[in-house]
Short mmCIF file of C-alpha atoms in Angstrom, two decimals:
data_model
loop_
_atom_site.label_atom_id
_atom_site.label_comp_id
_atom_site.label_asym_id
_atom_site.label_seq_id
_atom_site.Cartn_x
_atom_site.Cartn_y
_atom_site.Cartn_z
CA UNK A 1 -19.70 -5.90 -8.39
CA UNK A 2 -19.43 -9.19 -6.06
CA UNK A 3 -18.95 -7.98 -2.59
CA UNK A 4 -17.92 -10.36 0.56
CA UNK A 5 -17.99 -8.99 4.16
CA UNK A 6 -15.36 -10.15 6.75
CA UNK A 7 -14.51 -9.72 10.21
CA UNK A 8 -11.15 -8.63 11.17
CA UNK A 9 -9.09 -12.18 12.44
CA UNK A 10 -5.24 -12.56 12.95
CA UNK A 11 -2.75 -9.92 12.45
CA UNK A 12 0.33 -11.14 11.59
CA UNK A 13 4.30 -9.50 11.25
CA UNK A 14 6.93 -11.44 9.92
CA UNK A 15 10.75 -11.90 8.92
CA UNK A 16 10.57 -13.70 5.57
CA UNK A 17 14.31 -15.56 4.80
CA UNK A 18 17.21 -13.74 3.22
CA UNK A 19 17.88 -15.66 0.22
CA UNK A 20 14.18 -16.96 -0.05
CA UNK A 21 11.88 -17.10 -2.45
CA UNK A 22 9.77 -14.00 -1.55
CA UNK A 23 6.14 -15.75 -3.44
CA UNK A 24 7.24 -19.05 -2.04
CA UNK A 25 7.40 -17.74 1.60
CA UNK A 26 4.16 -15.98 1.91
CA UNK A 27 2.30 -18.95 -0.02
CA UNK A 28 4.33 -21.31 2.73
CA UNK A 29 2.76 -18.90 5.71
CA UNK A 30 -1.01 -19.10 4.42
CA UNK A 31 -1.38 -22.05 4.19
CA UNK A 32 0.37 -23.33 6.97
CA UNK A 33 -1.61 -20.65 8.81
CA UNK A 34 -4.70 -21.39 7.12
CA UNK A 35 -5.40 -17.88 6.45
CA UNK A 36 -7.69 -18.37 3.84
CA UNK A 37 -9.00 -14.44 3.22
CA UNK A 38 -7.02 -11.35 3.63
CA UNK A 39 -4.82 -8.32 3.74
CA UNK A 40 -0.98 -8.20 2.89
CA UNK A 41 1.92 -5.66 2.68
CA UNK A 42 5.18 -6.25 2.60
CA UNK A 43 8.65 -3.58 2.52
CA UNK A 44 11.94 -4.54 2.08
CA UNK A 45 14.72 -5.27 -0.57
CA UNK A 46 15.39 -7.92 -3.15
CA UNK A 47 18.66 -8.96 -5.23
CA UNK A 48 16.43 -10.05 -8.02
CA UNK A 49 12.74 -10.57 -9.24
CA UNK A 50 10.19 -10.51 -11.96
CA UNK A 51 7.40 -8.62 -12.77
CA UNK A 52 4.81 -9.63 -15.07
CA UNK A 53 2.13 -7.70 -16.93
CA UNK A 54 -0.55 -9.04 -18.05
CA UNK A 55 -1.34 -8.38 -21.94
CA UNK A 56 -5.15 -7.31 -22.04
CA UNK A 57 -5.27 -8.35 -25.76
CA UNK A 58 -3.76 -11.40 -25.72
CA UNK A 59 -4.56 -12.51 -22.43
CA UNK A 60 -1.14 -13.29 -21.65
CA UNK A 61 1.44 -12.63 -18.90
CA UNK A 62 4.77 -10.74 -19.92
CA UNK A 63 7.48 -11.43 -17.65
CA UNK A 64 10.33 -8.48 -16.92
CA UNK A 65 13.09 -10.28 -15.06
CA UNK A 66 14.96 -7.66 -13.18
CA UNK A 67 18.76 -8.86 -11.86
CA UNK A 68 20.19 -6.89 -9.48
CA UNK A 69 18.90 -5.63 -6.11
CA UNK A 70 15.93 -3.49 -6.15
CA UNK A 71 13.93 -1.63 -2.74
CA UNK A 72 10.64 -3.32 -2.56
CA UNK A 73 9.19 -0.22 -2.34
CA UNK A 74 5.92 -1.34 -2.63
CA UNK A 75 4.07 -4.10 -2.32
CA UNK A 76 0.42 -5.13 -1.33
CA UNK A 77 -1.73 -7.57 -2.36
CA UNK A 78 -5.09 -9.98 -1.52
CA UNK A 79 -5.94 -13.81 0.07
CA UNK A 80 -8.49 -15.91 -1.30
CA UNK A 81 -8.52 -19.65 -2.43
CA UNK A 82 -7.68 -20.74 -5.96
CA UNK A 83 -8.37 -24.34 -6.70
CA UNK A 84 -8.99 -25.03 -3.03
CA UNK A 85 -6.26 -23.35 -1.36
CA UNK A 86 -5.21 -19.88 0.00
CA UNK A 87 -3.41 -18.33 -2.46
CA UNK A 88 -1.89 -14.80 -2.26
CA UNK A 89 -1.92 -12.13 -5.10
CA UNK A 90 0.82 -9.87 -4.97
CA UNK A 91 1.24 -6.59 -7.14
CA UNK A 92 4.39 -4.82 -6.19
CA UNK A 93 6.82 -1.34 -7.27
CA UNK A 94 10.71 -2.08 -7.53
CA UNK A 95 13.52 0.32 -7.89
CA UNK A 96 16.68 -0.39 -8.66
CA UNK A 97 20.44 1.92 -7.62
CA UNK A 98 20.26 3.61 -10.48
CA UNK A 99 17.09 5.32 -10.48
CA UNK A 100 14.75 2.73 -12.54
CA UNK A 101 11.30 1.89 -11.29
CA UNK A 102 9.24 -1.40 -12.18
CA UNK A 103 6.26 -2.02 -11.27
CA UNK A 104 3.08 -5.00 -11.77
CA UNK A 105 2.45 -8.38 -10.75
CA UNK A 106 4.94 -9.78 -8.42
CA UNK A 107 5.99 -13.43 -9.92
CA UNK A 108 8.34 -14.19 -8.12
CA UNK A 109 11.85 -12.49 -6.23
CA UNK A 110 14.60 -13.59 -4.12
CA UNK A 111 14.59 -11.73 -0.57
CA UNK A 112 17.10 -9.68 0.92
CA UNK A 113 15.35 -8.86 3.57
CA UNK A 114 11.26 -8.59 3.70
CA UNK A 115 9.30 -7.66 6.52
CA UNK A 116 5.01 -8.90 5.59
CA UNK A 117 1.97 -7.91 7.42
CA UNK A 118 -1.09 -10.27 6.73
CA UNK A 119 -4.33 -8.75 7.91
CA UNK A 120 -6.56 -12.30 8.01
CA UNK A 121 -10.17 -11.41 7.31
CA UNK A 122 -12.80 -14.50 8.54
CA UNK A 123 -15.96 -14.66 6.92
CA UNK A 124 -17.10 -17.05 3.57
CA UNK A 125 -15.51 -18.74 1.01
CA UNK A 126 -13.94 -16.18 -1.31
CA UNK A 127 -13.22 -18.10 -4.85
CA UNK A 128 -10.73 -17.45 -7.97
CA UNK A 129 -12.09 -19.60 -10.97
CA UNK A 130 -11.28 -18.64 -14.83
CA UNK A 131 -13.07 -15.28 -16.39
CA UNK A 132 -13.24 -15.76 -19.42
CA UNK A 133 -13.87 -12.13 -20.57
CA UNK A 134 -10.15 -11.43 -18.86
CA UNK A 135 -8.63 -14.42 -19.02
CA UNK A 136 -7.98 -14.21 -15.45
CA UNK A 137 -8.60 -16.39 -12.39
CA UNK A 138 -11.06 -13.35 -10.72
CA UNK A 139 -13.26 -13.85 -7.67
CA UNK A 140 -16.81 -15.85 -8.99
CA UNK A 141 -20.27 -16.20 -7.36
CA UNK A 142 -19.94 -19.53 -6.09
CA UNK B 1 11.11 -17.19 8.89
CA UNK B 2 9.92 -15.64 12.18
CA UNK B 3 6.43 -14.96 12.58
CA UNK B 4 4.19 -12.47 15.41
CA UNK B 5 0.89 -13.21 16.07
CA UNK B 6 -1.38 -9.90 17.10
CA UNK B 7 -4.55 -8.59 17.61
CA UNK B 8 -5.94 -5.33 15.89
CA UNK B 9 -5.80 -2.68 18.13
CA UNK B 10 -6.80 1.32 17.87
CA UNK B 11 -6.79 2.37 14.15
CA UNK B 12 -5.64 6.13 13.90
CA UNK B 13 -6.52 8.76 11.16
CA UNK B 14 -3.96 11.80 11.56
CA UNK B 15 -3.61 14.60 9.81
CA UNK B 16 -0.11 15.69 9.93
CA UNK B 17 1.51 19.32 9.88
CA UNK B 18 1.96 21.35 6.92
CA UNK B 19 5.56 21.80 6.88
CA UNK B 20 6.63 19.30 9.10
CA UNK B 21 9.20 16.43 8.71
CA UNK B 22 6.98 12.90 8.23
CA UNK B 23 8.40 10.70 9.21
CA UNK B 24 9.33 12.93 12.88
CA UNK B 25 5.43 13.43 12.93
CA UNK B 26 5.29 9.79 12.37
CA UNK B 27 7.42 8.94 15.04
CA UNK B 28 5.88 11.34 17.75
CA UNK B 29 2.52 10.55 16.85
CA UNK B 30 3.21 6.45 17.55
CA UNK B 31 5.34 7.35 20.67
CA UNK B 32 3.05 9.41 22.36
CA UNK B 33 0.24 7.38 21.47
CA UNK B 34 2.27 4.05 22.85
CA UNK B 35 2.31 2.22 19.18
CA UNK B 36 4.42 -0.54 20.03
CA UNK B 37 3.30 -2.20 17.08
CA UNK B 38 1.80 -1.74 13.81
CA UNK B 39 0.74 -1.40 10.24
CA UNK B 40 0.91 2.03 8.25
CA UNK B 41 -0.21 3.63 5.05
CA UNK B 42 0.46 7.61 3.88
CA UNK B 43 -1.44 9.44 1.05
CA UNK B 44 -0.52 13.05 0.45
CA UNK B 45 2.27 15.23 -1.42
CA UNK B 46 5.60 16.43 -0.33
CA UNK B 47 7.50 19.44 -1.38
CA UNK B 48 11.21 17.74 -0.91
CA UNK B 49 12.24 14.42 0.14
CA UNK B 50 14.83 12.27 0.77
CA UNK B 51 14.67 8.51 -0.63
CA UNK B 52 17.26 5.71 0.58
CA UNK B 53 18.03 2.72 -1.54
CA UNK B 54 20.47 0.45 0.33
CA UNK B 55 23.46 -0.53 -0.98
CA UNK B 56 23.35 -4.86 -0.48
CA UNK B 57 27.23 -5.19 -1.22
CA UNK B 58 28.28 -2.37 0.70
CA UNK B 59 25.64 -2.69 3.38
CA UNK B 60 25.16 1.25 3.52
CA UNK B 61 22.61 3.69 2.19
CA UNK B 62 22.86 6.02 -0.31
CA UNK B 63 20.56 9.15 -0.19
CA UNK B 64 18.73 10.46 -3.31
CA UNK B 65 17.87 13.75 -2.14
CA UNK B 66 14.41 15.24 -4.25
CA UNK B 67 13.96 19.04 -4.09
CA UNK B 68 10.74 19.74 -5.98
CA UNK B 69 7.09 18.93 -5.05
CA UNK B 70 5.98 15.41 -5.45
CA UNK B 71 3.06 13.30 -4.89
CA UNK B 72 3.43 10.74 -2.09
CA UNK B 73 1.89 8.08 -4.44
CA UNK B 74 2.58 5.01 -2.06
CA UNK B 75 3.95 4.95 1.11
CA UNK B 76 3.64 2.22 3.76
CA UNK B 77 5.35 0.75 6.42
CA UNK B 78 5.42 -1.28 9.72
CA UNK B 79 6.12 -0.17 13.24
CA UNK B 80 7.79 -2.26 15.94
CA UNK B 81 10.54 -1.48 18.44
CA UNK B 82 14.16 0.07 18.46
CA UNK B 83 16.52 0.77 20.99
CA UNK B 84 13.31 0.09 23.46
CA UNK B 85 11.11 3.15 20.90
CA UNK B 86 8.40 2.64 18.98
CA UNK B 87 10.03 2.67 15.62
CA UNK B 88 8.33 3.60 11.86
CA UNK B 89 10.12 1.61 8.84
CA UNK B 90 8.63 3.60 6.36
CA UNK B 91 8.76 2.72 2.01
CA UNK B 92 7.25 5.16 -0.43
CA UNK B 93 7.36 5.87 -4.05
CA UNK B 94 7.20 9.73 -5.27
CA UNK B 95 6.29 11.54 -8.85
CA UNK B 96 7.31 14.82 -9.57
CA UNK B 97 5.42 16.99 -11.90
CA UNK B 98 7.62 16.26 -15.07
CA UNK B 99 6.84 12.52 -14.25
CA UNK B 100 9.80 11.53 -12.96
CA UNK B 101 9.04 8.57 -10.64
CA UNK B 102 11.61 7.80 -7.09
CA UNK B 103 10.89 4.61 -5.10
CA UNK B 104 12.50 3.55 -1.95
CA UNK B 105 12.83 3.69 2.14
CA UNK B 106 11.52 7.18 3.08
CA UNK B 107 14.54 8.75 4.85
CA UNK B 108 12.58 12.48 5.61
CA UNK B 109 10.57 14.86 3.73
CA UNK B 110 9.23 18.56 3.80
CA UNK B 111 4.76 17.55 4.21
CA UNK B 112 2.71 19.80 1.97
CA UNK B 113 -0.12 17.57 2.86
CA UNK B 114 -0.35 14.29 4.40
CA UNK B 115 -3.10 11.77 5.89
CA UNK B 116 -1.36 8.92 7.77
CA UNK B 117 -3.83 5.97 8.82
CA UNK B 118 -2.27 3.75 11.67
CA UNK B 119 -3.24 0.02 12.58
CA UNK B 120 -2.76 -0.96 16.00
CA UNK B 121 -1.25 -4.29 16.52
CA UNK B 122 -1.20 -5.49 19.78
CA UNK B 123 0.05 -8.92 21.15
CA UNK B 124 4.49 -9.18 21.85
CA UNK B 125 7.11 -7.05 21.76
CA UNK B 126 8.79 -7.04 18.07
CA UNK B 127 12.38 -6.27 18.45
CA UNK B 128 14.74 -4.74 15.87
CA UNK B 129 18.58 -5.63 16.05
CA UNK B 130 21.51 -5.66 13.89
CA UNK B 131 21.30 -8.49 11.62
CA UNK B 132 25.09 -9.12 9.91
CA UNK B 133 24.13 -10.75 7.39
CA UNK B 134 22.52 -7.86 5.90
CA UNK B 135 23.51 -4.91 7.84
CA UNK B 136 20.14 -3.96 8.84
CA UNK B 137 18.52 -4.17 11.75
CA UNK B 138 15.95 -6.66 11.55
CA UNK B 139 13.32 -8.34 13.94
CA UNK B 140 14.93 -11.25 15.73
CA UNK B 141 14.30 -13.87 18.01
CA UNK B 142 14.04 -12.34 22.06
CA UNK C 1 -1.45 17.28 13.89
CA UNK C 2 -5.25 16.02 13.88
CA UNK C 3 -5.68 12.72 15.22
CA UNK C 4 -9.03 10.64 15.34
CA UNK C 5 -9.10 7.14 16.75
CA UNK C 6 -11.58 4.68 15.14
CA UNK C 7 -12.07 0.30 15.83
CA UNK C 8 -11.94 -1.41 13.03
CA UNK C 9 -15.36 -2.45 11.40
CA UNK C 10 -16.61 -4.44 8.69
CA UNK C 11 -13.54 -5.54 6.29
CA UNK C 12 -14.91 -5.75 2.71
CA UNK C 13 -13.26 -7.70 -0.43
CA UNK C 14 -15.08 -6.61 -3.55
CA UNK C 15 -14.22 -7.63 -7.55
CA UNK C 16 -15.05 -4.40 -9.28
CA UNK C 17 -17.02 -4.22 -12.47
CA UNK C 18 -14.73 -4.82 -15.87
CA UNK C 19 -15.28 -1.75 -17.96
CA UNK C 20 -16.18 0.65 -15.10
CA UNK C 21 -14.95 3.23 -13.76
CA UNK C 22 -12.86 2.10 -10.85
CA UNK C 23 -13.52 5.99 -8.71
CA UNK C 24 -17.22 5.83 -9.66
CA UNK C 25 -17.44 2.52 -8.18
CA UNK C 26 -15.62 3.05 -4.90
CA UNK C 27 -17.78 5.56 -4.23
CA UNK C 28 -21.05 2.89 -4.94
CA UNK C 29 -19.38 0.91 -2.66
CA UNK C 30 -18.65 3.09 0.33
CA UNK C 31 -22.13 4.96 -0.18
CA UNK C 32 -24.16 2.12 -0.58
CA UNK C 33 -22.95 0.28 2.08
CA UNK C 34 -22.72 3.24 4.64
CA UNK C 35 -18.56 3.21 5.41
CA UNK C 36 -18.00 6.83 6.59
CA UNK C 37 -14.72 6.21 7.39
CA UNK C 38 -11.75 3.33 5.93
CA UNK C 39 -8.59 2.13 4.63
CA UNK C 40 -8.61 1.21 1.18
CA UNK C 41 -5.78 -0.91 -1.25
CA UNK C 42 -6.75 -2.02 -5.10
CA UNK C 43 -4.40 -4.16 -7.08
CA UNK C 44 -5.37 -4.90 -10.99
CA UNK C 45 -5.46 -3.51 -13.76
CA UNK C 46 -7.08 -0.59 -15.92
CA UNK C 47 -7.36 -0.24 -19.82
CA UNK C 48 -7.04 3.82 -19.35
CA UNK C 49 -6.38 6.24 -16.66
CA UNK C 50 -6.01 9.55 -15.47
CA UNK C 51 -3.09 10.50 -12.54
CA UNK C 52 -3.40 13.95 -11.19
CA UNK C 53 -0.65 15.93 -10.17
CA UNK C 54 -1.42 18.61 -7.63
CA UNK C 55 0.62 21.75 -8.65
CA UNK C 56 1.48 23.16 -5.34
CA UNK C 57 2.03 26.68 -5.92
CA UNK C 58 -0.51 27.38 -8.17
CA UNK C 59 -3.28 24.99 -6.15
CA UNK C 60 -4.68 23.73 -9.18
CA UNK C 61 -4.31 19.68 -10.61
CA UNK C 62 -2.38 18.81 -13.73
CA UNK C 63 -4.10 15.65 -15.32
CA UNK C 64 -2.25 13.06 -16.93
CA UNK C 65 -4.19 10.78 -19.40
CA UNK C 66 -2.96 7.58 -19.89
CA UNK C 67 -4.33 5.49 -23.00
CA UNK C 68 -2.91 2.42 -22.85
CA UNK C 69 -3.15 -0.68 -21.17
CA UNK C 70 -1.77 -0.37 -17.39
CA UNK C 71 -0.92 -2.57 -14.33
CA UNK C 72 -2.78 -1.23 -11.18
CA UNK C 73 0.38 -1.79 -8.95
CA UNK C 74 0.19 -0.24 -6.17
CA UNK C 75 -3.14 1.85 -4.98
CA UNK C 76 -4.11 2.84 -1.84
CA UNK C 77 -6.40 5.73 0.01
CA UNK C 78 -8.84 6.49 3.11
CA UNK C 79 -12.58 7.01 3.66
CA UNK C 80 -13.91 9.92 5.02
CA UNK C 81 -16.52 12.82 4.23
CA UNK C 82 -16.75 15.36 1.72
CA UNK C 83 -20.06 17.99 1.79
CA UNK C 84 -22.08 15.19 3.77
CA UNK C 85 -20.91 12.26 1.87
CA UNK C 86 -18.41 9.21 2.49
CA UNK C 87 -15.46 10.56 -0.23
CA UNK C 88 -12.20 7.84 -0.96
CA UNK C 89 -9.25 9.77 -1.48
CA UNK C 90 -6.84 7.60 -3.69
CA UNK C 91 -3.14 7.70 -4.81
CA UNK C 92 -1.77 4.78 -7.44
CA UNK C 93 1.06 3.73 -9.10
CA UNK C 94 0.41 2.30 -12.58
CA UNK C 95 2.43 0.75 -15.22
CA UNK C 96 2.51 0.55 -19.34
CA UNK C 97 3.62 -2.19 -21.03
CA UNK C 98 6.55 -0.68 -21.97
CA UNK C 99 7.98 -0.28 -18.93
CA UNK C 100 6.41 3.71 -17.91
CA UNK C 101 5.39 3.99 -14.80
CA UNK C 102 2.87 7.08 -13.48
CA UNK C 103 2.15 7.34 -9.86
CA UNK C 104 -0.57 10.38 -8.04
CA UNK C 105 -3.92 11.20 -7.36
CA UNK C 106 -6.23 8.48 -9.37
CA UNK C 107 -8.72 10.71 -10.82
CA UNK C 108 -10.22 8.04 -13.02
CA UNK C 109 -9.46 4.54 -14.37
CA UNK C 110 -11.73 2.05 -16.86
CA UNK C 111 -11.15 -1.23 -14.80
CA UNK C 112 -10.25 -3.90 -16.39
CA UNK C 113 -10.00 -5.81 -13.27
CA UNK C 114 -9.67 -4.63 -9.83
CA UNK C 115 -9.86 -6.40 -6.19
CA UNK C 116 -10.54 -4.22 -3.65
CA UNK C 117 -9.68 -4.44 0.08
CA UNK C 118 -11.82 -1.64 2.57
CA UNK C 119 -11.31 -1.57 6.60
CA UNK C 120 -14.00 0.26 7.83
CA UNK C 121 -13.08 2.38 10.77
CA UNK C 122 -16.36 3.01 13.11
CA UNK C 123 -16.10 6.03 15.04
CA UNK C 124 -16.51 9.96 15.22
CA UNK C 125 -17.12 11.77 11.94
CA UNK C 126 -13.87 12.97 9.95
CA UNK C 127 -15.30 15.67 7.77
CA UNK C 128 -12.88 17.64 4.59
CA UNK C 129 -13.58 20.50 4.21
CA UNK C 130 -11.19 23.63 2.50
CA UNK C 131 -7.57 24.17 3.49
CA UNK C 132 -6.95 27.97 2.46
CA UNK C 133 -3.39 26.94 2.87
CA UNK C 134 -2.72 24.18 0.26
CA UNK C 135 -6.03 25.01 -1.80
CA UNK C 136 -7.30 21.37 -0.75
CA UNK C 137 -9.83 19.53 0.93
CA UNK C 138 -8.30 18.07 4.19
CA UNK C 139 -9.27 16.71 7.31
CA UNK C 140 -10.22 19.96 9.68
CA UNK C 141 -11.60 20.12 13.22
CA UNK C 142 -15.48 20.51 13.61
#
């Protein structure tokens, strides 16, 4: 288990754009915040998005593109650098009007409306480099 | 995209009633503790509930009314104000015991058991008005 | 309603072990590192799983065993203490490759990988303890 300790820093709220890329938009606020550790959660609605999961076996992503408007009835996710910048990894849970739920890795999704809180945590250097047992860029001892 | 800037304030554990209406115990508990802002998260189980997924085109809610127990799997939200009140915009996502999974904004539901933890933000008043371009009422520039 | 107020502590991000068990090593984590009271959110993903379902009339959980692959999409849960010991109480929403989704009580999940977020809350002592009412173990006054 690699374990980094942090001190609570910045809280943030804000009004992402309607008709914004919703992955886009929080990767624009990090870094222009430099918020390089943290917290996020965001609610709200989209009018379309993709989900990936990721294949364990084959160490690929599978993408589920979802067009029409879903809640974002879910969605939380971590801050840490990836090749030298804050970078935000998002899992989420979408339903759609009929009743369907999706749920996974939040690629990407255009916003109807999204409301994000970003808990910034300051402390070290927390680092995503390839694992090669996953496949995945995971947190590394430096 | 408008952002807030806070501090972390008081961070709340609650138990809430057995029997009550959430998101009224939600409400009372950040009004009469003076939450004028903040971050929320719910674990528990419900034994009805009543999920809204918004209608984009028609800017109006539709109801999906649940009357059987289900686990309140997710369910987390922000607070800021309305109408001058501390106001709880609240998402969950619910399984009943056949494993039938609802996701959405969490209009009301019956608490069998719920523990509500409440993050403080405090820093400017975050105001929610009606936005026309989506019908909701959103946080907007003072 | 029972309502304990806490500042926020140490913030923790921790990679969990690949091919653990992701409850067992929450608890590690808390125990070890003396967090008697939190916030917690995962996001990843397991390789198995088990959801419980807490039948509410009968008092008694329903397990649901999941062997396949699953996103860890949304997970969240608190901190507190169970006969003398820090205890994480966690609810997740998971999803198959196929599209299922399972959301409840995580009773136990091989990780496959799994970033943890934990607020520490540093205050007075919130102790479980046997609700004759729901059958459960919930927050009580001393």
């Amino acid at each position: 288990m690699l374990i980094r300790e942090f001190e609570g820093g910045r809280c943030l709220l804000a009004r992402l754009d309607h008709g914004a890329e919703i992955i886009g938009q929080i990767t624009s606020l990090i870094r222009e915040n430099y918020i390089r550790a943290g917290h996020l959660n965001v609610i709200g609605a989209l009018d379309q998005a993709e989900i990936g999961y990721y294949d364990q076996l084959s160490h690929s992503y599978h993408g589920i593109q979802i067009n029409e408007p879903v809640e974002l009835a879910s969605c939380s996710g971590n801050i840490s650098l990836l090749a030298g910048q804050p970078y935000a990894h998002v899992h989420a849970v979408l339903s759609g009007m009929k009743g369907t739920v999706w749920a996974g890795h939040l690629t990407s999704g255009r916003i109807f409306a999204a409301e994000l809180y970003v808990q910034e945590l300051a402390g070290p250097d927390l680092i995503r480099s390839l694992d090669t047992v996953t496949g995945l860029n995971l947190w590394r001892e430096e």
